Short mmCIF file of C-alpha atoms in Angstrom, two decimals:
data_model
loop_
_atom_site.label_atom_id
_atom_site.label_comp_id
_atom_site.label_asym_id
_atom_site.label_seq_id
_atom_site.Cartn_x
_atom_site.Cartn_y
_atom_site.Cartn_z
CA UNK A 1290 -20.81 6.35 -3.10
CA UNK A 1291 -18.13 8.56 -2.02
CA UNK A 1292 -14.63 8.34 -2.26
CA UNK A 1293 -12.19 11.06 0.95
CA UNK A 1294 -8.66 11.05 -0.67
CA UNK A 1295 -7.58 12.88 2.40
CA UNK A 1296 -8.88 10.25 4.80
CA UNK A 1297 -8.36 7.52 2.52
CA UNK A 1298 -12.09 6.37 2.88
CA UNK A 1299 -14.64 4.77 0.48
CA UNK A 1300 -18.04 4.70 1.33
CA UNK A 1301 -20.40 1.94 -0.83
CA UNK A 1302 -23.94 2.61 -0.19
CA UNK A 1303 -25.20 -1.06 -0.30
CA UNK A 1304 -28.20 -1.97 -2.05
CA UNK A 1305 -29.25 -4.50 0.61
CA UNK A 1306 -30.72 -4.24 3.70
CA UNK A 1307 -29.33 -5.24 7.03
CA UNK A 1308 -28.16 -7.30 8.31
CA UNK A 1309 -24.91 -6.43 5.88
CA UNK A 1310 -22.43 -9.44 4.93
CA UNK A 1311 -18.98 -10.03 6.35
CA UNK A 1312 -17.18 -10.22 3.02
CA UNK A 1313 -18.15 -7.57 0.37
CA UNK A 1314 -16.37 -8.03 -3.25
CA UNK A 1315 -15.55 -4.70 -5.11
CA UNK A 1316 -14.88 -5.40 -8.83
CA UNK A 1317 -14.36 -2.07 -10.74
CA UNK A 1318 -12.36 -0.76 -14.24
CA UNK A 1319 -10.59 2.43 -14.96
CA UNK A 1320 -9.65 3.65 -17.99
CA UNK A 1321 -7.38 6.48 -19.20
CA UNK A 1322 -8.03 9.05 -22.06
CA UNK A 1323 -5.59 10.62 -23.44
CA UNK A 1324 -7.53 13.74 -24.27
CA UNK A 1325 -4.57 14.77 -27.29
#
């Protein structure tokens, strides 16, 4: 997994072999720490 902020790319290395589906659903969560 790799994330270009310059070329505003993510890259998903998929766990399952080709051929790859059509339709790929990303769930994620971010959360924020204050660190003070």
């Amino acid at each position: 997994t790799n994330v270009d902020m310059d070329r505003q790319i993510f890259t998903l290395l998929s766990p399952q072999p080709p051929p790859l589906p059509k339709c790929i659903l990303l769930l994620s969560a971010v959360q924020f720490m204050d660190s003070q």
